[in-house]
PDB file of C-alpha atoms in Angstrom:
ATOM      1  CA  UNK A   1      12.303  12.478  10.598  1.00  0.00           C
ATOM      2  CA  UNK A   2       9.644  10.388   8.006  1.00  0.00           C
ATOM      3  CA  UNK A   3       8.280   7.628   9.910  1.00  0.00           C
ATOM      4  CA  UNK A   4       8.835   4.932   7.927  1.00  0.00           C
ATOM      5  CA  UNK A   5      12.335   5.022   5.659  1.00  0.00           C
ATOM      6  CA  UNK A   6      13.785   2.970   2.741  1.00  0.00           C
ATOM      7  CA  UNK A   7      16.583   4.136  -0.048  1.00  0.00           C
ATOM      8  CA  UNK A   8      14.776   4.510  -2.791  1.00  0.00           C
ATOM      9  CA  UNK A   9      17.906   3.337  -5.320  1.00  0.00           C
ATOM     10  CA  UNK A  10      18.338   2.103  -7.710  1.00  0.00           C
ATOM     11  CA  UNK A  11      19.530  -1.065  -6.111  1.00  0.00           C
ATOM     12  CA  UNK A  12      21.285  -3.067  -8.768  1.00  0.00           C
ATOM     13  CA  UNK A  13      22.090  -6.758  -8.308  1.00  0.00           C
ATOM     14  CA  UNK A  14      23.616  -9.533 -10.700  1.00  0.00           C
ATOM     15  CA  UNK A  15      21.498 -12.165 -11.294  1.00  0.00           C
ATOM     16  CA  UNK A  16      22.030 -14.661  -8.979  1.00  0.00           C
ATOM     17  CA  UNK A  17      23.082 -12.421  -6.412  1.00  0.00           C
ATOM     18  CA  UNK A  18      21.252 -11.671  -2.443  1.00  0.00           C
ATOM     19  CA  UNK A  19      19.648  -8.635  -2.682  1.00  0.00           C
ATOM     20  CA  UNK A  20      19.247  -7.306   0.656  1.00  0.00           C
ATOM     21  CA  UNK A  21      17.159  -3.951   1.312  1.00  0.00           C
ATOM     22  CA  UNK A  22      16.363  -2.436   4.631  1.00  0.00           C
ATOM     23  CA  UNK A  23      13.574  -0.059   6.342  1.00  0.00           C
ATOM     24  CA  UNK A  24      13.709   1.806   9.210  1.00  0.00           C
ATOM     25  CA  UNK A  25      10.595   3.115  11.476  1.00  0.00           C
ATOM     26  CA  UNK A  26       9.698   5.581  14.149  1.00  0.00           C
ATOM     27  CA  UNK A  27       6.884   4.544  15.625  1.00  0.00           C
ATOM     28  CA  UNK A  28       8.245   1.781  18.701  1.00  0.00           C
ATOM     29  CA  UNK A  29       4.682   0.382  19.214  1.00  0.00           C
ATOM     30  CA  UNK A  30       4.117  -0.875  15.479  1.00  0.00           C
ATOM     31  CA  UNK A  31       3.191  -4.459  15.634  1.00  0.00           C
ATOM     32  CA  UNK A  32       3.213  -5.329  11.629  1.00  0.00           C
ATOM     33  CA  UNK A  33       5.207  -4.901   9.204  1.00  0.00           C
ATOM     34  CA  UNK A  34       5.020  -6.046   5.352  1.00  0.00           C
ATOM     35  CA  UNK A  35       7.164  -6.188   2.093  1.00  0.00           C
ATOM     36  CA  UNK A  36       4.970  -5.203  -1.066  1.00  0.00           C
ATOM     37  CA  UNK A  37       6.514  -5.746  -4.614  1.00  0.00           C
ATOM     38  CA  UNK A  38       5.449  -3.429  -7.166  1.00  0.00           C
ATOM     39  CA  UNK A  39       5.782  -3.372 -11.244  1.00  0.00           C
ATOM     40  CA  UNK A  40       5.551  -0.410 -12.830  1.00  0.00           C
ATOM     41  CA  UNK A  41       2.059   0.443 -13.300  1.00  0.00           C
ATOM     42  CA  UNK A  42       0.575  -1.940 -11.068  1.00  0.00           C
ATOM     43  CA  UNK A  43      -0.548  -2.534  -7.718  1.00  0.00           C
ATOM     44  CA  UNK A  44       1.261  -3.250  -4.740  1.00  0.00           C
ATOM     45  CA  UNK A  45       1.140  -6.637  -5.064  1.00  0.00           C
ATOM     46  CA  UNK A  46       1.861  -8.855  -1.074  1.00  0.00           C
ATOM     47  CA  UNK A  47       5.369 -10.537  -0.774  1.00  0.00           C
ATOM     48  CA  UNK A  48       6.071 -11.190   3.099  1.00  0.00           C
ATOM     49  CA  UNK A  49       4.213 -10.149   6.357  1.00  0.00           C
ATOM     50  CA  UNK A  50       6.070 -10.175   9.801  1.00  0.00           C
ATOM     51  CA  UNK A  51       5.029  -9.472  13.695  1.00  0.00           C
ATOM     52  CA  UNK A  52       7.617 -11.162  15.773  1.00  0.00           C
ATOM     53  CA  UNK A  53      11.759 -10.255  15.920  1.00  0.00           C
ATOM     54  CA  UNK A  54      14.284 -12.785  13.685  1.00  0.00           C
ATOM     55  CA  UNK A  55      13.690 -14.620  10.557  1.00  0.00           C
ATOM     56  CA  UNK A  56      10.068 -15.074   8.330  1.00  0.00           C
ATOM     57  CA  UNK A  57      11.581 -16.939   5.223  1.00  0.00           C
ATOM     58  CA  UNK A  58       9.139 -17.618   2.483  1.00  0.00           C
ATOM     59  CA  UNK A  59      10.727 -19.166  -0.922  1.00  0.00           C
ATOM     60  CA  UNK A  60      13.622 -17.221  -1.777  1.00  0.00           C
ATOM     61  CA  UNK A  61      12.516 -14.295   0.104  1.00  0.00           C
ATOM     62  CA  UNK A  62      13.486 -13.656   3.796  1.00  0.00           C
ATOM     63  CA  UNK A  63      12.170 -11.141   5.932  1.00  0.00           C
ATOM     64  CA  UNK A  64      14.102  -9.991   9.046  1.00  0.00           C
ATOM     65  CA  UNK A  65      12.680  -7.648  12.230  1.00  0.00           C
ATOM     66  CA  UNK A  66      14.438  -6.297  15.042  1.00  0.00           C
ATOM     67  CA  UNK A  67      11.425  -4.382  16.694  1.00  0.00           C
ATOM     68  CA  UNK A  68      14.727  -3.495  19.591  1.00  0.00           C
ATOM     69  CA  UNK A  69      16.408  -1.256  16.548  1.00  0.00           C
ATOM     70  CA  UNK A  70      12.617  -0.099  14.794  1.00  0.00           C
ATOM     71  CA  UNK A  71      15.029  -1.742  11.576  1.00  0.00           C
ATOM     72  CA  UNK A  72      13.230  -4.389   8.644  1.00  0.00           C
ATOM     73  CA  UNK A  73      14.382  -6.158   5.555  1.00  0.00           C
ATOM     74  CA  UNK A  74      14.040  -8.407   3.391  1.00  0.00           C
ATOM     75  CA  UNK A  75      16.380 -10.312   1.250  1.00  0.00           C
ATOM     76  CA  UNK A  76      15.798 -11.734  -1.665  1.00  0.00           C
ATOM     77  CA  UNK A  77      17.907 -15.009  -2.581  1.00  0.00           C
ATOM     78  CA  UNK A  78      19.253 -15.854  -6.422  1.00  0.00           C
ATOM     79  CA  UNK A  79      17.903 -12.805  -7.909  1.00  0.00           C
ATOM     80  CA  UNK A  80      16.233 -13.199 -11.054  1.00  0.00           C
ATOM     81  CA  UNK A  81      15.234 -10.681 -13.573  1.00  0.00           C
ATOM     82  CA  UNK A  82      11.849 -10.886 -12.526  1.00  0.00           C
ATOM     83  CA  UNK A  83      12.597  -9.746  -9.503  1.00  0.00           C
ATOM     84  CA  UNK A  84      13.201  -6.071 -11.080  1.00  0.00           C
ATOM     85  CA  UNK A  85      11.088  -4.396  -9.540  1.00  0.00           C
ATOM     86  CA  UNK A  86      10.032  -1.379  -6.587  1.00  0.00           C
ATOM     87  CA  UNK A  87       9.858  -2.746  -2.901  1.00  0.00           C
ATOM     88  CA  UNK A  88       7.313  -1.114  -0.650  1.00  0.00           C
ATOM     89  CA  UNK A  89       7.788  -1.339   3.101  1.00  0.00           C
ATOM     90  CA  UNK A  90       4.960  -1.097   4.905  1.00  0.00           C
ATOM     91  CA  UNK A  91       4.288  -0.424   8.410  1.00  0.00           C
ATOM     92  CA  UNK A  92       0.745  -0.901  10.546  1.00  0.00           C
ATOM     93  CA  UNK A  93       1.170   1.878  13.187  1.00  0.00           C
ATOM     94  CA  UNK A  94      -2.401   1.854  14.075  1.00  0.00           C
ATOM     95  CA  UNK A  95      -4.520  -0.780  13.303  1.00  0.00           C
ATOM     96  CA  UNK A  96      -5.826  -0.404   8.901  1.00  0.00           C
ATOM     97  CA  UNK A  97      -3.442   2.691   8.811  1.00  0.00           C
ATOM     98  CA  UNK A  98      -0.291   1.109   6.621  1.00  0.00           C
ATOM     99  CA  UNK A  99       2.764   3.658   6.412  1.00  0.00           C
ATOM    100  CA  UNK A 100       4.517   3.202   3.226  1.00  0.00           C
ATOM    101  CA  UNK A 101       8.247   4.365   3.004  1.00  0.00           C
ATOM    102  CA  UNK A 102       8.846   5.567  -0.616  1.00  0.00           C
ATOM    103  CA  UNK A 103       9.890   2.598  -1.691  1.00  0.00           C
ATOM    104  CA  UNK A 104      13.117   1.092  -3.201  1.00  0.00           C
ATOM    105  CA  UNK A 105      13.426   0.212  -7.001  1.00  0.00           C
ATOM    106  CA  UNK A 106      16.072  -2.802  -7.623  1.00  0.00           C
ATOM    107  CA  UNK A 107      17.206  -3.546 -10.802  1.00  0.00           C
ATOM    108  CA  UNK A 108      18.676  -7.269 -11.564  1.00  0.00           C
ATOM    109  CA  UNK A 109      21.090  -7.737 -14.124  1.00  0.00           C
ATOM    110  CA  UNK A 110      21.255 -11.208 -16.639  1.00  0.00           C
TER     111      UNK A 110
ATOM    112  CA  UNK B   1     -11.589 -16.473  -5.482  1.00  0.00           C
ATOM    113  CA  UNK B   2     -12.377 -13.084  -6.625  1.00  0.00           C
ATOM    114  CA  UNK B   3     -10.086 -10.468  -5.186  1.00  0.00           C
ATOM    115  CA  UNK B   4     -10.183  -6.999  -4.806  1.00  0.00           C
ATOM    116  CA  UNK B   5     -11.541  -4.826  -8.124  1.00  0.00           C
ATOM    117  CA  UNK B   6     -11.915  -1.239  -8.839  1.00  0.00           C
ATOM    118  CA  UNK B   7     -13.372   0.578 -11.678  1.00  0.00           C
ATOM    119  CA  UNK B   8     -12.471   2.233 -13.634  1.00  0.00           C
ATOM    120  CA  UNK B   9      -9.091   1.505 -13.944  1.00  0.00           C
ATOM    121  CA  UNK B  10      -8.128   5.500 -15.777  1.00  0.00           C
ATOM    122  CA  UNK B  11     -10.084   8.401 -16.141  1.00  0.00           C
ATOM    123  CA  UNK B  12      -9.032  11.597 -17.385  1.00  0.00           C
ATOM    124  CA  UNK B  13     -11.090  15.307 -15.243  1.00  0.00           C
ATOM    125  CA  UNK B  14     -10.671  18.914 -15.618  1.00  0.00           C
ATOM    126  CA  UNK B  15      -9.875  21.023 -12.947  1.00  0.00           C
ATOM    127  CA  UNK B  16     -13.100  21.971 -10.821  1.00  0.00           C
ATOM    128  CA  UNK B  17     -14.526  18.746 -11.256  1.00  0.00           C
ATOM    129  CA  UNK B  18     -15.076  15.743  -8.992  1.00  0.00           C
ATOM    130  CA  UNK B  19     -14.966  11.891  -9.317  1.00  0.00           C
ATOM    131  CA  UNK B  20     -16.165   8.772  -8.270  1.00  0.00           C
ATOM    132  CA  UNK B  21     -14.003   5.585  -7.285  1.00  0.00           C
ATOM    133  CA  UNK B  22     -15.432   2.074  -6.886  1.00  0.00           C
ATOM    134  CA  UNK B  23     -13.904  -0.565  -4.810  1.00  0.00           C
ATOM    135  CA  UNK B  24     -15.099  -4.134  -4.861  1.00  0.00           C
ATOM    136  CA  UNK B  25     -13.193  -5.485  -1.241  1.00  0.00           C
ATOM    137  CA  UNK B  26     -12.272  -9.585  -1.846  1.00  0.00           C
ATOM    138  CA  UNK B  27     -14.451 -12.191  -0.937  1.00  0.00           C
ATOM    139  CA  UNK B  28     -14.659 -12.803   2.675  1.00  0.00           C
ATOM    140  CA  UNK B  29     -13.242  -9.379   3.510  1.00  0.00           C
ATOM    141  CA  UNK B  30     -15.372  -6.166   5.499  1.00  0.00           C
ATOM    142  CA  UNK B  31     -13.085  -3.368   5.670  1.00  0.00           C
ATOM    143  CA  UNK B  32     -11.816  -1.014   2.595  1.00  0.00           C
ATOM    144  CA  UNK B  33      -9.186   1.327   2.893  1.00  0.00           C
ATOM    145  CA  UNK B  34      -8.474   3.538   0.306  1.00  0.00           C
ATOM    146  CA  UNK B  35      -4.968   5.151  -0.870  1.00  0.00           C
ATOM    147  CA  UNK B  36      -3.048   7.580  -2.752  1.00  0.00           C
ATOM    148  CA  UNK B  37      -0.309   7.072  -4.636  1.00  0.00           C
ATOM    149  CA  UNK B  38       1.765  10.172  -6.367  1.00  0.00           C
ATOM    150  CA  UNK B  39       4.604   9.164  -9.351  1.00  0.00           C
ATOM    151  CA  UNK B  40       8.157   8.352  -7.311  1.00  0.00           C
ATOM    152  CA  UNK B  41       5.925   7.735  -4.623  1.00  0.00           C
ATOM    153  CA  UNK B  42       4.622   5.100  -1.155  1.00  0.00           C
ATOM    154  CA  UNK B  43       1.098   5.497  -1.093  1.00  0.00           C
ATOM    155  CA  UNK B  44      -1.033   7.294   1.324  1.00  0.00           C
ATOM    156  CA  UNK B  45      -3.113   6.123   3.181  1.00  0.00           C
ATOM    157  CA  UNK B  46      -6.498   8.378   2.789  1.00  0.00           C
ATOM    158  CA  UNK B  47      -8.821   6.910   4.973  1.00  0.00           C
ATOM    159  CA  UNK B  48     -10.657   3.508   5.929  1.00  0.00           C
ATOM    160  CA  UNK B  49     -14.224   2.369   6.091  1.00  0.00           C
ATOM    161  CA  UNK B  50     -15.276  -0.686   8.598  1.00  0.00           C
ATOM    162  CA  UNK B  51     -19.270  -1.416   9.218  1.00  0.00           C
ATOM    163  CA  UNK B  52     -20.345   1.248   6.920  1.00  0.00           C
ATOM    164  CA  UNK B  53     -18.540   4.451   9.456  1.00  0.00           C
ATOM    165  CA  UNK B  54     -15.411   6.034   8.460  1.00  0.00           C
ATOM    166  CA  UNK B  55     -13.267   4.369  10.920  1.00  0.00           C
ATOM    167  CA  UNK B  56      -9.459   6.559  10.661  1.00  0.00           C
ATOM    168  CA  UNK B  57      -8.127   9.151   8.314  1.00  0.00           C
ATOM    169  CA  UNK B  58      -4.941  10.219   6.663  1.00  0.00           C
ATOM    170  CA  UNK B  59      -4.268  13.813   6.147  1.00  0.00           C
ATOM    171  CA  UNK B  60      -6.196  14.467   3.465  1.00  0.00           C
ATOM    172  CA  UNK B  61      -8.447  17.588   3.198  1.00  0.00           C
ATOM    173  CA  UNK B  62     -11.895  17.302   2.718  1.00  0.00           C
ATOM    174  CA  UNK B  63     -12.837  17.035  -0.578  1.00  0.00           C
ATOM    175  CA  UNK B  64     -12.056  13.434  -0.320  1.00  0.00           C
ATOM    176  CA  UNK B  65     -14.962  11.671   1.048  1.00  0.00           C
ATOM    177  CA  UNK B  66     -15.874   8.436   0.675  1.00  0.00           C
ATOM    178  CA  UNK B  67     -18.743   5.740   1.466  1.00  0.00           C
ATOM    179  CA  UNK B  68     -19.174   1.754   2.407  1.00  0.00           C
ATOM    180  CA  UNK B  69     -22.008   0.148   0.919  1.00  0.00           C
ATOM    181  CA  UNK B  70     -23.756  -3.286   2.766  1.00  0.00           C
ATOM    182  CA  UNK B  71     -21.773  -5.346   1.147  1.00  0.00           C
ATOM    183  CA  UNK B  72     -18.621  -4.070   2.144  1.00  0.00           C
ATOM    184  CA  UNK B  73     -17.854  -2.333  -1.176  1.00  0.00           C
ATOM    185  CA  UNK B  74     -16.606   1.330  -1.376  1.00  0.00           C
ATOM    186  CA  UNK B  75     -16.366   4.677  -3.164  1.00  0.00           C
ATOM    187  CA  UNK B  76     -14.071   7.386  -2.741  1.00  0.00           C
ATOM    188  CA  UNK B  77     -15.549  10.793  -4.145  1.00  0.00           C
ATOM    189  CA  UNK B  78     -12.747  13.931  -4.567  1.00  0.00           C
ATOM    190  CA  UNK B  79     -14.350  17.086  -4.877  1.00  0.00           C
ATOM    191  CA  UNK B  80     -13.152  20.053  -6.872  1.00  0.00           C
ATOM    192  CA  UNK B  81     -10.324  18.168  -8.194  1.00  0.00           C
ATOM    193  CA  UNK B  82      -7.035  20.265  -8.305  1.00  0.00           C
ATOM    194  CA  UNK B  83      -4.215  18.891 -10.738  1.00  0.00           C
ATOM    195  CA  UNK B  84      -2.051  17.411  -8.086  1.00  0.00           C
ATOM    196  CA  UNK B  85      -4.635  15.111  -7.274  1.00  0.00           C
ATOM    197  CA  UNK B  86      -3.682  13.649 -10.748  1.00  0.00           C
ATOM    198  CA  UNK B  87      -2.180   9.869  -8.756  1.00  0.00           C
ATOM    199  CA  UNK B  88      -2.556   6.275  -8.779  1.00  0.00           C
ATOM    200  CA  UNK B  89      -5.786   5.442  -6.955  1.00  0.00           C
ATOM    201  CA  UNK B  90      -5.743   2.453  -4.537  1.00  0.00           C
ATOM    202  CA  UNK B  91      -8.313  -0.040  -2.989  1.00  0.00           C
ATOM    203  CA  UNK B  92      -6.899  -2.630  -0.316  1.00  0.00           C
ATOM    204  CA  UNK B  93      -9.377  -4.670   1.753  1.00  0.00           C
ATOM    205  CA  UNK B  94      -9.146  -6.893   4.718  1.00  0.00           C
ATOM    206  CA  UNK B  95     -10.325  -8.935   7.258  1.00  0.00           C
ATOM    207  CA  UNK B  96     -10.648  -7.145  11.580  1.00  0.00           C
ATOM    208  CA  UNK B  97     -10.187  -3.679  11.151  1.00  0.00           C
ATOM    209  CA  UNK B  98      -7.349  -3.330   9.269  1.00  0.00           C
ATOM    210  CA  UNK B  99      -5.625  -5.866  11.894  1.00  0.00           C
ATOM    211  CA  UNK B 100      -4.553  -8.460   9.338  1.00  0.00           C
ATOM    212  CA  UNK B 101      -2.827  -7.525   5.732  1.00  0.00           C
ATOM    213  CA  UNK B 102      -4.528  -5.541   3.399  1.00  0.00           C
ATOM    214  CA  UNK B 103      -4.660  -6.680  -0.077  1.00  0.00           C
ATOM    215  CA  UNK B 104      -4.653  -4.256  -2.927  1.00  0.00           C
ATOM    216  CA  UNK B 105      -6.598  -4.057  -6.349  1.00  0.00           C
ATOM    217  CA  UNK B 106      -5.506  -2.776  -9.221  1.00  0.00           C
ATOM    218  CA  UNK B 107      -6.272   0.865  -8.738  1.00  0.00           C
ATOM    219  CA  UNK B 108      -7.525   3.631 -10.659  1.00  0.00           C
ATOM    220  CA  UNK B 109      -4.978   6.128 -12.332  1.00  0.00           C
ATOM    221  CA  UNK B 110      -7.074   9.455 -12.483  1.00  0.00           C
ATOM    222  CA  UNK B 111      -5.077  12.293 -15.108  1.00  0.00           C
ATOM    223  CA  UNK B 112      -6.289  15.837 -14.130  1.00  0.00           C
ATOM    224  CA  UNK B 113      -5.547  18.192 -16.722  1.00  0.00           C
TER     225      UNK B 113
END
């Protein structure tokens, strides 16, 4: 079992729709969770961090964390073509050691 | 506020050579981590430096070594390059020995021929 798992996609949604990205992790003791966006040929850019169970909203983005189910998700509302990228889920299992999933490719079609 | 910087942006080497990559952390950050990202994969943790010492290491051979300087900048050295070392090398900086959010530099793309 991989430490952090994501569906590689591609996930295709129409412009204006909600995109839902999911991630599961294996270490029950993990404390902090991150979503990064990576455009082709570029480096990862932080979108959201979440530390507590529940939802955290920032603009069109909502991160959801369920530690009991070892599950993190990212919702993107009113998806735009500029949101088309690879979304990386990262878990801080040991302080400073981020474990990444392989990423989910999102395609937002005009 | 300067972000994380890395040099060079691109590099081409041949098998068996050695390479040094450089990273300057974001202003106010004292912890630097290095990651390797192969095409189509998520970044993989190589090691972390704090207070000029390697604090944590991922599953990478001893050919991968590093250094942190008193100004918190860092170097990644790879010896005896293999074709499989071709990847995007990412530097990330943070504070608090990595407990806080890590911010990535633009990366160095290494091609080994």
